[in-house]
One Martini backbone bead per residue (centre of mass of N, CA, C, O) as a GRO file, in nm:
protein
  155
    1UNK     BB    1  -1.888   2.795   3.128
    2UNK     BB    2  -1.817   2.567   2.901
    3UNK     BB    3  -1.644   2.378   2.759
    4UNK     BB    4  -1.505   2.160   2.476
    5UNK     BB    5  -1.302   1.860   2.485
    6UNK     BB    6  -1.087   1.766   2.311
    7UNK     BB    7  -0.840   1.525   2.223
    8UNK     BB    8  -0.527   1.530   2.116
    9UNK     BB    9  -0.594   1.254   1.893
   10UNK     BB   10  -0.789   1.443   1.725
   11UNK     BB   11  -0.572   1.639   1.607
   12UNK     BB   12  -0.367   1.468   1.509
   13UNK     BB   13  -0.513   1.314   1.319
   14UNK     BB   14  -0.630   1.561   1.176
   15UNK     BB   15  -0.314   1.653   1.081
   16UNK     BB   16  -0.269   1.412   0.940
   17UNK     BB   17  -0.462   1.390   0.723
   18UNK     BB   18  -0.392   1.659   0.594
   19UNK     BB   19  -0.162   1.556   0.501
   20UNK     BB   20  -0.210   1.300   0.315
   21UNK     BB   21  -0.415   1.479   0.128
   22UNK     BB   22  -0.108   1.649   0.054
   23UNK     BB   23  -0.022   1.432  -0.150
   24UNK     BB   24   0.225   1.375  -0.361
   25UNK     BB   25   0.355   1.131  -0.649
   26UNK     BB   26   0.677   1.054  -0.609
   27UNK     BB   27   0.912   0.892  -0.783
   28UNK     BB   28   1.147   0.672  -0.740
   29UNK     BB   29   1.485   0.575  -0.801
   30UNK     BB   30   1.408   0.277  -0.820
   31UNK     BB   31   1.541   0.001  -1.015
   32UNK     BB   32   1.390  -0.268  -1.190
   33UNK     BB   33   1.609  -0.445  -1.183
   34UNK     BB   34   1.586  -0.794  -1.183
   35UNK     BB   35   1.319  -0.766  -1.297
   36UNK     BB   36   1.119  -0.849  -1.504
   37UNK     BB   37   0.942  -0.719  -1.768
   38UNK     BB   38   0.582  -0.595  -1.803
   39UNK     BB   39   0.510  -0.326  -1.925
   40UNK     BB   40   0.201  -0.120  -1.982
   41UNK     BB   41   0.009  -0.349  -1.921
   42UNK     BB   42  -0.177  -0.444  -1.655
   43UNK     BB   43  -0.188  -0.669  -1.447
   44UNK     BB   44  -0.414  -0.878  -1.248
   45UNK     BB   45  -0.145  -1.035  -1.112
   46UNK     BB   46   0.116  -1.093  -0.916
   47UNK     BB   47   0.436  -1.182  -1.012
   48UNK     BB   48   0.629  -1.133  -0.759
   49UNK     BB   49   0.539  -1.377  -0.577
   50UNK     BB   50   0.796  -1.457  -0.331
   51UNK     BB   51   1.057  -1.249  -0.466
   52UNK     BB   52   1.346  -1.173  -0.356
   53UNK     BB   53   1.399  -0.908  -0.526
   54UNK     BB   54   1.152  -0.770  -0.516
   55UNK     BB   55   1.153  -0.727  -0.189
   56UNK     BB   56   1.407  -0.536  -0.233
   57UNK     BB   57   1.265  -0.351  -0.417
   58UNK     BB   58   1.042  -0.265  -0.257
   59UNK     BB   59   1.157  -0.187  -0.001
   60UNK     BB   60   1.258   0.088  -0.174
   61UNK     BB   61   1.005   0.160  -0.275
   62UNK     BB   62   0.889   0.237  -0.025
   63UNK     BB   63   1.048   0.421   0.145
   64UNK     BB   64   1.026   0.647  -0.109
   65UNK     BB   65   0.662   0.649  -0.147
   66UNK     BB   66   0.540   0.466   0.152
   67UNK     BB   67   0.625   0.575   0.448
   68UNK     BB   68   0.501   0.892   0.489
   69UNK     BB   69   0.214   0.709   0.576
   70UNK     BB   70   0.241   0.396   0.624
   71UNK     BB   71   0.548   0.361   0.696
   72UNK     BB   72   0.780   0.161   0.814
   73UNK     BB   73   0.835  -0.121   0.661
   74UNK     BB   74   0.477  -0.113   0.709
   75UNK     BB   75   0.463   0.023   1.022
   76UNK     BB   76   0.132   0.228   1.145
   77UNK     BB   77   0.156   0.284   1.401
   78UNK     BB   78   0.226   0.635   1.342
   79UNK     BB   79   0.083   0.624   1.081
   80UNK     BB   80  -0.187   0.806   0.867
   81UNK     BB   81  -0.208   0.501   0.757
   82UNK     BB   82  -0.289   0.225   0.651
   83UNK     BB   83  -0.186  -0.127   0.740
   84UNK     BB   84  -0.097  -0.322   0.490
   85UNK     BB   85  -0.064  -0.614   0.658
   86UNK     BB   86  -0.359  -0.669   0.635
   87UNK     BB   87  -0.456  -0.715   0.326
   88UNK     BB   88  -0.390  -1.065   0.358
   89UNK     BB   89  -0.568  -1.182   0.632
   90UNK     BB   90  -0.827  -1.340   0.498
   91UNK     BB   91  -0.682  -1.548   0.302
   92UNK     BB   92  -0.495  -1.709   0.517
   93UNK     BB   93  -0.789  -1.840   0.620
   94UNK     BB   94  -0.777  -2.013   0.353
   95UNK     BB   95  -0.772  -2.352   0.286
   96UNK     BB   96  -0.828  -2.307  -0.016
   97UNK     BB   97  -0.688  -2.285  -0.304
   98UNK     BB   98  -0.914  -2.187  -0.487
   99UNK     BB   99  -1.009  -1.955  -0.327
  100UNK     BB  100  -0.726  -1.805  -0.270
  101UNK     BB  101  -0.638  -1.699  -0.484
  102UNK     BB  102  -0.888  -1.565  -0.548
  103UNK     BB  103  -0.832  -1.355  -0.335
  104UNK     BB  104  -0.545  -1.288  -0.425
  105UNK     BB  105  -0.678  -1.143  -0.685
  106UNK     BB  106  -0.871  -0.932  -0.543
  107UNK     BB  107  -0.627  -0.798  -0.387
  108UNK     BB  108  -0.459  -0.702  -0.676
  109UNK     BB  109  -0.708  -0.543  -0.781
  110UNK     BB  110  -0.704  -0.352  -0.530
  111UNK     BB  111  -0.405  -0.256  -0.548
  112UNK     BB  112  -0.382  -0.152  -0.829
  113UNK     BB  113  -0.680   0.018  -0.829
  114UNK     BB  114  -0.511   0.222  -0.561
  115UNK     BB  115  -0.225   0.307  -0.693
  116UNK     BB  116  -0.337   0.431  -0.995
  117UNK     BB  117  -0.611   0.587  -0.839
  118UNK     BB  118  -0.636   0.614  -0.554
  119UNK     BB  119  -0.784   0.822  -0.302
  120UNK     BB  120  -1.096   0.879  -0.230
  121UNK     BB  121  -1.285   1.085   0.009
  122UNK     BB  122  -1.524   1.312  -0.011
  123UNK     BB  123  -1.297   1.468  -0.189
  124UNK     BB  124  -1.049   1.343  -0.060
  125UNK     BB  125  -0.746   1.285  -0.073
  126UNK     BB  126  -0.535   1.030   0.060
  127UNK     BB  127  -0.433   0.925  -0.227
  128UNK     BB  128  -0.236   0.938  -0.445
  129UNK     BB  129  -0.205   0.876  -0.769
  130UNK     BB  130   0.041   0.648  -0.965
  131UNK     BB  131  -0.018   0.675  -1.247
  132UNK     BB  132   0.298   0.742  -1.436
  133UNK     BB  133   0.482   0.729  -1.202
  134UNK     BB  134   0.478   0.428  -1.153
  135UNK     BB  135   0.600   0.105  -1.206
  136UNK     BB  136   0.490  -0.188  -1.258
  137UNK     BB  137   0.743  -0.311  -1.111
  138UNK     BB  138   0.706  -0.155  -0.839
  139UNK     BB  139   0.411  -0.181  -0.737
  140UNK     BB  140   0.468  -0.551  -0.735
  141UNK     BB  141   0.727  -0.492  -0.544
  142UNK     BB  142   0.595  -0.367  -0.294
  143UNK     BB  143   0.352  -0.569  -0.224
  144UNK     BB  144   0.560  -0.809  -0.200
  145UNK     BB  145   0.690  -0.626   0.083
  146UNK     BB  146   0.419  -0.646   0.229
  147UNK     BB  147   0.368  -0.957   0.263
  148UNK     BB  148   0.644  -0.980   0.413
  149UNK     BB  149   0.533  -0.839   0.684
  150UNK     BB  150   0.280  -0.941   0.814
  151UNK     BB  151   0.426  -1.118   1.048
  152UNK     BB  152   0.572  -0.833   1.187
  153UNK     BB  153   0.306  -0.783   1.321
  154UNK     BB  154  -0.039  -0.711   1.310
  155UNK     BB  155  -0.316  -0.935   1.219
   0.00000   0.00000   0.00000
């Protein structure tokens, strides 16, 4: 009698995706001081692209809310959720201006609507929404320190 072998890769894996889709979604304790203030209806491109204070305050606010499953710093070599460095490694190769912007318009867009509703796939939740948790200049402010991640990672 044979037995079927599965690798312990996939079983690490299949028990880790179960960790992150029992992921609920607590908010950060870091205060968006020091940020403009954005109000409450979400805008639709990040205001705080390359923002020396941004950096800083995403910083805090992903270690406390998107590192345990993205990874510290934004390096998800260990996490099993997606490498978020490499969100905008499209973009970066479009050398016309009026192109990357769209780009970058479609990627804020593509974060903005990923962070407030969360990630569904076949029914199962990978990311909890974060809309009314996360306050739109903490959201966009993790973005601009995810951004500042990208060289320092695999492209």
């Amino acid at each position: 009698m044979t037995m079927c072998k599965l690798p312990v890769t996939f079983f690490a894996l299949f028990f880790a995706s179960l960790a992150v889709a029992n992921e609920v979604a607590i908010a950060p304790t870091v205060s968006p001081d020091g940020l403009p203030p954005l109000g409450n209806i979400w805008l639709s491109e990040n205001p705080y692209r390359g923002n020396p204070v941004a950096i800083a305050t995403g910083q805090q606010a992903y270690n406390q809310a998107c590192a345990r499953c993205h990874g510290a710093e934004a390096s998800s070599s260990t996490a099993p959720a997606p490498d978020l460095r490499r969100l905008n490694s499209f973009c970066k190769r479009i050398a016309d201006a009026e192109l990357n912007a769209a780009c970058m318009r479609d990627n804020d867009a593509y974060f903005a609507k990923t962070v407030r509703n969360g990630k569904v796939i076949v029914g199962v939740t990978h990311m909890p929404p974060w809309q009314g948790v996360l306050k739109q200049e903490l959201a966009w402010a993790i973005q601009t320190f995810i951004e500042a991640q990208a060289g320092k990672g695999r492209e």
